[in-house]
N, CA, C and O atoms as CSV, one atom per row, in Angstrom:
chain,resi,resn,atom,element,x,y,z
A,1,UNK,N,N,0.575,0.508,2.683
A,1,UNK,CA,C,0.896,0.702,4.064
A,1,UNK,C,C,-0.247,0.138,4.894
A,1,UNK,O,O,-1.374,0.633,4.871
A,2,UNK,N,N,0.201,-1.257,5.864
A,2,UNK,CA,C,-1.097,-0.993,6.814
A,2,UNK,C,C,-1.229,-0.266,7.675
A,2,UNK,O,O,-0.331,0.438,8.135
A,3,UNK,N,N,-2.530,-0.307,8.103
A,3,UNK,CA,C,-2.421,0.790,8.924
A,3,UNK,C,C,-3.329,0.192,10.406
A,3,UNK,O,O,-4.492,-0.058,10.089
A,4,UNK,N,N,-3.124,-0.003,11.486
A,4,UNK,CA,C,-3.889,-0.712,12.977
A,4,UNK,C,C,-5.438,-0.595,12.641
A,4,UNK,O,O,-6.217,-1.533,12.810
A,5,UNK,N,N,-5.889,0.921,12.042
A,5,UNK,CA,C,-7.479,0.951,12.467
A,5,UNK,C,C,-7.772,0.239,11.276
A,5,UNK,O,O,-8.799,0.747,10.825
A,6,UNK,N,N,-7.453,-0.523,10.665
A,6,UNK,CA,C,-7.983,-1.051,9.315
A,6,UNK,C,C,-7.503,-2.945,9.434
A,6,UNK,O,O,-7.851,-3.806,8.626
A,7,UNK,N,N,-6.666,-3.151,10.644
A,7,UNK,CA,C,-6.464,-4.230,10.416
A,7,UNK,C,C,-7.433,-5.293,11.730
A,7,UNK,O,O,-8.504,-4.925,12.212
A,8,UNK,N,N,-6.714,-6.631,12.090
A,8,UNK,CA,C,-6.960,-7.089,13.365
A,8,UNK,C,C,-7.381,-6.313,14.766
A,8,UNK,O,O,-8.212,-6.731,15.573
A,9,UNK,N,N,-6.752,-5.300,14.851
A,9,UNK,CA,C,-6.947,-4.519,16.294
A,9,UNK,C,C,-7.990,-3.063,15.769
A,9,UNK,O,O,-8.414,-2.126,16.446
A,10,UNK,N,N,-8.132,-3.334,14.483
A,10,UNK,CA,C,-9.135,-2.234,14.125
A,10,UNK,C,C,-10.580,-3.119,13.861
A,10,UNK,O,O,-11.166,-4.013,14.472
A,11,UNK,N,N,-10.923,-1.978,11.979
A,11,UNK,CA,C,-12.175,-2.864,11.569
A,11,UNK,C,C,-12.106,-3.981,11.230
A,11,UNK,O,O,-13.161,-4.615,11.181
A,12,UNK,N,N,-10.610,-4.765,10.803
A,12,UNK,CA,C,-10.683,-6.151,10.514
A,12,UNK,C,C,-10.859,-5.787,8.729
A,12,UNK,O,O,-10.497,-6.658,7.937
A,13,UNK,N,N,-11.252,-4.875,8.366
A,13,UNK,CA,C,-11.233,-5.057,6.939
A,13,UNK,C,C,-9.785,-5.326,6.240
A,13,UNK,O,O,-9.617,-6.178,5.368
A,14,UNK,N,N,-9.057,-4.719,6.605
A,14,UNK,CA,C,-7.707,-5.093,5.798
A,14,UNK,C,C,-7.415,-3.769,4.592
A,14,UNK,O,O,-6.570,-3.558,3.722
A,15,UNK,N,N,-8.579,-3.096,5.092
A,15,UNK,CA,C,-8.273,-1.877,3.846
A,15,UNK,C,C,-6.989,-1.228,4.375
A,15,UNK,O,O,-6.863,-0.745,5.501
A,16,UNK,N,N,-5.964,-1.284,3.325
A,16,UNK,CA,C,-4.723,-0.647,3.391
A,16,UNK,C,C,-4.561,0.628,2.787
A,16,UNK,O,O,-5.457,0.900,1.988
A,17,UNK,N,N,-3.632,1.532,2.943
A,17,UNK,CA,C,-3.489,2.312,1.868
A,17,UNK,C,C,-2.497,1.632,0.945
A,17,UNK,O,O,-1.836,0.669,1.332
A,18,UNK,N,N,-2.366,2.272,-0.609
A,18,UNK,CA,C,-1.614,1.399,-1.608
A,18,UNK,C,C,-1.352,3.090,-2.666
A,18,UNK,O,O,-1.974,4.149,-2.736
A,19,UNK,N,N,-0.181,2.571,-3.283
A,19,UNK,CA,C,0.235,3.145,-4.683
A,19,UNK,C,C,1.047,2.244,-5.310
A,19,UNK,O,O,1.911,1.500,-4.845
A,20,UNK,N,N,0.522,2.464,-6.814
A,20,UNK,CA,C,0.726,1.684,-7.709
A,20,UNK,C,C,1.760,2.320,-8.493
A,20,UNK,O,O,1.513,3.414,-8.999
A,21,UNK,N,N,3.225,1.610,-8.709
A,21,UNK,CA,C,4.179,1.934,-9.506
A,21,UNK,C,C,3.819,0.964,-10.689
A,21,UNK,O,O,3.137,-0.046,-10.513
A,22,UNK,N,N,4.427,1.417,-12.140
A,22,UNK,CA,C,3.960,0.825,-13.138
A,22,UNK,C,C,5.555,0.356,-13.399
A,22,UNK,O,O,6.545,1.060,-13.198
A,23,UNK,N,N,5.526,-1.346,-14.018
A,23,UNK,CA,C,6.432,-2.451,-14.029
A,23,UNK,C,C,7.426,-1.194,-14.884
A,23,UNK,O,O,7.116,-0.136,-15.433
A,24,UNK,N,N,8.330,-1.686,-14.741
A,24,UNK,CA,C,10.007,-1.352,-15.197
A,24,UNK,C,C,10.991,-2.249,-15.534
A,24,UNK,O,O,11.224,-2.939,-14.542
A,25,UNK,N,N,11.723,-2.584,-16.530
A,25,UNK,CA,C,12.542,-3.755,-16.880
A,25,UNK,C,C,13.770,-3.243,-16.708
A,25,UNK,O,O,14.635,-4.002,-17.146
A,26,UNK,N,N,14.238,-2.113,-16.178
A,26,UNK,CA,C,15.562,-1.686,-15.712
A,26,UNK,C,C,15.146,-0.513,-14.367
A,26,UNK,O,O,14.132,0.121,-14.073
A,27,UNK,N,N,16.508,-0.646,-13.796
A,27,UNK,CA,C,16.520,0.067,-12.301
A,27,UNK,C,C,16.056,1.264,-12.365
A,27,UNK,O,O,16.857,1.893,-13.057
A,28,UNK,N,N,15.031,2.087,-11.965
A,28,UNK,CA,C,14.688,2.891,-11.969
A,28,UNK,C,C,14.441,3.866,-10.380
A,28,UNK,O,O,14.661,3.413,-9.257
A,29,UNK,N,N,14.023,5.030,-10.641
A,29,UNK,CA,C,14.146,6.002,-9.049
A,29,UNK,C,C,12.226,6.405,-9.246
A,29,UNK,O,O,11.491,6.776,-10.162
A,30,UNK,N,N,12.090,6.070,-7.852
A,30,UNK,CA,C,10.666,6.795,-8.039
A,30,UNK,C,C,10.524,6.995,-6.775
A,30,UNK,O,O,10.831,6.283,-5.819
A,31,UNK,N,N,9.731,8.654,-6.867
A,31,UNK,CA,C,9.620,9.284,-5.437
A,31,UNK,C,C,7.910,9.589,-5.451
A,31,UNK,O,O,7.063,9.756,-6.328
A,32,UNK,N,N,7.925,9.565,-4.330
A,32,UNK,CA,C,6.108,9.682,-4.144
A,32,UNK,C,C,6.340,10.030,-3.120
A,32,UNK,O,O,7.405,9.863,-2.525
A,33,UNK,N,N,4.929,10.834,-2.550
A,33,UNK,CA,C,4.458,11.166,-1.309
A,33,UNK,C,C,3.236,10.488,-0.949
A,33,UNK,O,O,2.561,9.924,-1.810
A,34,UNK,N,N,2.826,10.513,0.575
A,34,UNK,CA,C,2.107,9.647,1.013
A,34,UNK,C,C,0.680,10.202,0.999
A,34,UNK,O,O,-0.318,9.548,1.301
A,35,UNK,N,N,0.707,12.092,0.431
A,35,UNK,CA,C,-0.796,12.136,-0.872
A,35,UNK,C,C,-1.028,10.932,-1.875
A,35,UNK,O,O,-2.148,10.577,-2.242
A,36,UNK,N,N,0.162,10.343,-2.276
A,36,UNK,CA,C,-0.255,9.204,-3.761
A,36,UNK,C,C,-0.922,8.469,-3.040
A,36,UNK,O,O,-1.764,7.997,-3.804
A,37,UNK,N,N,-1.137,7.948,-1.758
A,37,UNK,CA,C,-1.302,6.868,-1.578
A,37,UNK,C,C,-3.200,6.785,-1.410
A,37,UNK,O,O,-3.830,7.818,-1.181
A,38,UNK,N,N,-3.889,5.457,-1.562
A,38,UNK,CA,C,-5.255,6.024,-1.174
A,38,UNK,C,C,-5.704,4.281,-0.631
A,38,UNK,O,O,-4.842,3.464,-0.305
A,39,UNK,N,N,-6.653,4.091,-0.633
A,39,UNK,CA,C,-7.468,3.479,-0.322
A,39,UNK,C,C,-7.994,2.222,-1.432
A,39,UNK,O,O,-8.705,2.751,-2.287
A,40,UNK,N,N,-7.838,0.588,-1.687
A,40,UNK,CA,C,-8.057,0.058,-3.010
A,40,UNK,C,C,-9.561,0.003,-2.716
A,40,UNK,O,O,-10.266,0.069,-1.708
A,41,UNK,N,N,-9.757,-0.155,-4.116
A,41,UNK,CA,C,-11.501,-0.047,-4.537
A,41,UNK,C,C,-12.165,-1.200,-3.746
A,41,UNK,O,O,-13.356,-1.220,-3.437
A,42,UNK,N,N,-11.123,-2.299,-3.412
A,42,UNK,CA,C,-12.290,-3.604,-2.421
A,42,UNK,C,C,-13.049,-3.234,-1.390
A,42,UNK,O,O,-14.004,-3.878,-0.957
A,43,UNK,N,N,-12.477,-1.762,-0.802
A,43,UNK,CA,C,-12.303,-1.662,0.523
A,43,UNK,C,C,-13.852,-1.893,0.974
A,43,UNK,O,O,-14.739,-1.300,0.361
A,44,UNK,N,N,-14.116,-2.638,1.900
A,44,UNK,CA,C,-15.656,-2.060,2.299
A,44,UNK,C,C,-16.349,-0.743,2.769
A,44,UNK,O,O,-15.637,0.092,3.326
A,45,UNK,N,N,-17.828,-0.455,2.572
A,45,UNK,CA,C,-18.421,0.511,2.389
A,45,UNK,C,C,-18.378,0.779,3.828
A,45,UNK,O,O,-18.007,1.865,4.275
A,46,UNK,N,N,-18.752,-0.199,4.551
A,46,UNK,CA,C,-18.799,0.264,6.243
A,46,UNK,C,C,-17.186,0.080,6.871
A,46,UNK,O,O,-17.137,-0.438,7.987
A,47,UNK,N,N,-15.521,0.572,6.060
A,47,UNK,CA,C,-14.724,0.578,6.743
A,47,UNK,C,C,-14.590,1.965,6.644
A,47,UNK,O,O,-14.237,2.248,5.499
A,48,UNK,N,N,-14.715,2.917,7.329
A,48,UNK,CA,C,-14.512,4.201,7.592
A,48,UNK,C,C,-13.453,4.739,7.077
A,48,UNK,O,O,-12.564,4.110,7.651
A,49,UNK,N,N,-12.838,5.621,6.246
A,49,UNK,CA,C,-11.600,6.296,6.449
A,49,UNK,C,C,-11.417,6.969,6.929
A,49,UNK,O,O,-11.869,8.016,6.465
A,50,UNK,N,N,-10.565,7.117,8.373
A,50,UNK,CA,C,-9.857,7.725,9.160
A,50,UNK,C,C,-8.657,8.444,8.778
A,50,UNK,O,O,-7.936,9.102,9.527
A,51,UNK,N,N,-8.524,8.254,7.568
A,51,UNK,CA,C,-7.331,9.041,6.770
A,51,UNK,C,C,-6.034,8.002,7.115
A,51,UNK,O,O,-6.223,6.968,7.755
A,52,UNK,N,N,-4.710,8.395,6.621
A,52,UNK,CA,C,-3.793,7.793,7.000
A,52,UNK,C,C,-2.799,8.826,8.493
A,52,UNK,O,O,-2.487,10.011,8.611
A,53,UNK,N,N,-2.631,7.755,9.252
A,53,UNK,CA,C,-1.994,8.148,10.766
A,53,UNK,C,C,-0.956,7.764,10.955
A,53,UNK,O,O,-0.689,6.900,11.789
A,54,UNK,N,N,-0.104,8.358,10.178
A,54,UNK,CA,C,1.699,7.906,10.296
A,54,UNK,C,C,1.641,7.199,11.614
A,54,UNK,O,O,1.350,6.018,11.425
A,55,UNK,N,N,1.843,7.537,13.113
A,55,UNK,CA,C,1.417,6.742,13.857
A,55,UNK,C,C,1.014,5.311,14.325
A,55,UNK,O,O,1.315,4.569,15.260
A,56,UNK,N,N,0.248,5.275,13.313
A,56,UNK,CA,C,-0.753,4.326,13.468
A,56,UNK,C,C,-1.006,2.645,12.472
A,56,UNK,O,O,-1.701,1.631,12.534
A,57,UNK,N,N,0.378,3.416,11.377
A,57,UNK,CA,C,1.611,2.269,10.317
A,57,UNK,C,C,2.156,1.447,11.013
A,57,UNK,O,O,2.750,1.923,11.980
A,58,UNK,N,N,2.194,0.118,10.868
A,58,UNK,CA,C,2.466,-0.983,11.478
A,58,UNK,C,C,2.995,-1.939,10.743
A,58,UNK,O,O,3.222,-3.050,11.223
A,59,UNK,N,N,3.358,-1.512,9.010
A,59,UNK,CA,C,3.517,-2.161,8.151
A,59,UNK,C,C,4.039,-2.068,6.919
A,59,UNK,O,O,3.020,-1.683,6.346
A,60,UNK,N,N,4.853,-2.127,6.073
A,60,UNK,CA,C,5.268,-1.946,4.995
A,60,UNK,C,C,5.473,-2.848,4.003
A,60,UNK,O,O,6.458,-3.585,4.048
A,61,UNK,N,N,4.407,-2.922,2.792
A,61,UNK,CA,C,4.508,-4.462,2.065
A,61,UNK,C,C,4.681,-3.837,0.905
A,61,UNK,O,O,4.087,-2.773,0.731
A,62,UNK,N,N,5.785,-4.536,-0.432
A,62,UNK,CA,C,5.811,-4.208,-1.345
A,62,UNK,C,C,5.713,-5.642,-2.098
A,62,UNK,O,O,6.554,-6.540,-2.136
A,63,UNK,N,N,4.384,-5.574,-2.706
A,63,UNK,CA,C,3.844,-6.467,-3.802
A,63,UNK,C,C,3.555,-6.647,-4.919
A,63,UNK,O,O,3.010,-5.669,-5.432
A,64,UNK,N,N,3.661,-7.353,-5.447
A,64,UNK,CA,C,2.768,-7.214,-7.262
A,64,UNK,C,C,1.874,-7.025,-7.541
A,64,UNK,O,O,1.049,-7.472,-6.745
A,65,UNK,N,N,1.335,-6.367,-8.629
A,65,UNK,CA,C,0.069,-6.174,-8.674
A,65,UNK,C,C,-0.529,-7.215,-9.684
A,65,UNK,O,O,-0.799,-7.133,-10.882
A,66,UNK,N,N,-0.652,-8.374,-8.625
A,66,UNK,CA,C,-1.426,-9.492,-9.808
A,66,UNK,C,C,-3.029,-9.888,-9.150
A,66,UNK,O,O,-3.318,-9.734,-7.964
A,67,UNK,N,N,-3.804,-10.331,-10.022
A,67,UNK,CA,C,-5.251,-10.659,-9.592
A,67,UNK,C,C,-5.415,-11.895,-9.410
A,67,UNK,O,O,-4.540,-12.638,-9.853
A,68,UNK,N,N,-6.626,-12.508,-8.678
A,68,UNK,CA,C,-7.200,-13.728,-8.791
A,68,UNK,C,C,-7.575,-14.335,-10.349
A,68,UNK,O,O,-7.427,-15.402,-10.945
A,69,UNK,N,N,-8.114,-13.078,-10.613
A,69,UNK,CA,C,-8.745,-13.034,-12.154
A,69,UNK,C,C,-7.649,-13.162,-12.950
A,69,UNK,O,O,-7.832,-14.262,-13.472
A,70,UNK,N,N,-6.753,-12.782,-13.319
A,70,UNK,CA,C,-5.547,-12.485,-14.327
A,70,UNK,C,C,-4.405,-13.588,-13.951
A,70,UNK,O,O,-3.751,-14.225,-14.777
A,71,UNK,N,N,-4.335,-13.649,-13.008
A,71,UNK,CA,C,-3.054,-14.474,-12.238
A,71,UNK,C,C,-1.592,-14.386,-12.205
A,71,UNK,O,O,-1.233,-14.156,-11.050
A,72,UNK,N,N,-0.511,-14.488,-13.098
A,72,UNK,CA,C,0.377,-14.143,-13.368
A,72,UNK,C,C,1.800,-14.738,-12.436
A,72,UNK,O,O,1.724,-15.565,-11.528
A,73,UNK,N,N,2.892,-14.172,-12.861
A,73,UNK,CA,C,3.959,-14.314,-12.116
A,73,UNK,C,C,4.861,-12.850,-11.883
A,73,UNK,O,O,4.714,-11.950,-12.711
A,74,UNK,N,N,5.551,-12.713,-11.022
A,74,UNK,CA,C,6.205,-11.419,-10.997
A,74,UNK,C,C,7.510,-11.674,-10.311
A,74,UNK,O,O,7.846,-12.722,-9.758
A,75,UNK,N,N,8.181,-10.592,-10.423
A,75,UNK,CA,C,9.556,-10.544,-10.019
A,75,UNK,C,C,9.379,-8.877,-9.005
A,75,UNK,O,O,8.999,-7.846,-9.560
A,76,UNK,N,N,9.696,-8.928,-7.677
A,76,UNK,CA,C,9.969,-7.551,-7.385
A,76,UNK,C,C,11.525,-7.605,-6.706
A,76,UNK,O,O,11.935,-8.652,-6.204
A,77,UNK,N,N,12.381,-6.328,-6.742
A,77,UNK,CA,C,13.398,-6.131,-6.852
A,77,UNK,C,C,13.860,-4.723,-5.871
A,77,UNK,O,O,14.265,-3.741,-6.493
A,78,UNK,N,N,13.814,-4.675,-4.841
A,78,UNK,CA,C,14.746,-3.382,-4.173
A,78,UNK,C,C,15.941,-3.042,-4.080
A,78,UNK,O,O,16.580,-3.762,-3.314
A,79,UNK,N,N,16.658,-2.008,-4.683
A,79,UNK,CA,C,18.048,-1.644,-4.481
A,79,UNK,C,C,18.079,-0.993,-3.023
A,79,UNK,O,O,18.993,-1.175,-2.219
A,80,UNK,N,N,17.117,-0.328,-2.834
A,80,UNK,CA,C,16.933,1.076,-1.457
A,80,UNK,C,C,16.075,1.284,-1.576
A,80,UNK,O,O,15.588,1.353,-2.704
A,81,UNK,N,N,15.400,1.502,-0.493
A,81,UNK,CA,C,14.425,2.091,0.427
A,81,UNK,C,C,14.209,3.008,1.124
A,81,UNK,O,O,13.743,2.676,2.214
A,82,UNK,N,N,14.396,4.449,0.920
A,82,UNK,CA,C,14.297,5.446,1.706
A,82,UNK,C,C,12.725,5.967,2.138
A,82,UNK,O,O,11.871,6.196,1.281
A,83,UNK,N,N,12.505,6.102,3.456
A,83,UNK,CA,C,11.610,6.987,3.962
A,83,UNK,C,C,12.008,7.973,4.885
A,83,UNK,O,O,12.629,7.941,5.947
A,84,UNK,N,N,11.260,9.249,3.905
A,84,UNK,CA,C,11.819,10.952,5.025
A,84,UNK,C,C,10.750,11.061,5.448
A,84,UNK,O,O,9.708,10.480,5.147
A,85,UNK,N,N,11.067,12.174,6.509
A,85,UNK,CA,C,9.619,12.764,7.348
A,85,UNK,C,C,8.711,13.398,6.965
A,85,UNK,O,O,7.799,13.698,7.736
């Protein structure tokens, strides 16, 4: 999730919050709350966490989890998308 105080109109770091679902080769259901979510280890030391500010979400990206280092190819796949309050 981005979030404003972490991006362009914030610190500029880009620290997002993130949770990591682990790959699946058939359709699967997974529910999380936005406790799972945290902060990735790049983040810089001087970007503050302000916690996450529903509010203050400006963004919703669902990506692969591939590296510079590792590289890879991926496939991502949405049937539905639900978010509750």
């Amino acid at each position: 999730m981005s979030q404003q105080d972490y991006g362009g109109l914030g610190d500029k770091s880009y620290a997002h919050y993130q949770h990591k679902l682990a790959p699946a080769d058939n359709w699967t259901t997974r529910c999380f709350t936005l406790d799972d979510f945290s902060r990735p280890s790049w983040t810089p030391v001087e970007s503050i966490d302000v916690g996450m500010i529903l509010e203050h979400i400006n963004a919703i990206y669902l990506v692969p989890d591939l590296t510079d280092e590792h590289g890879g190819t991926a496939t991502i796949s949405v049937k539905s998308l639900t978010l509750l309050p």
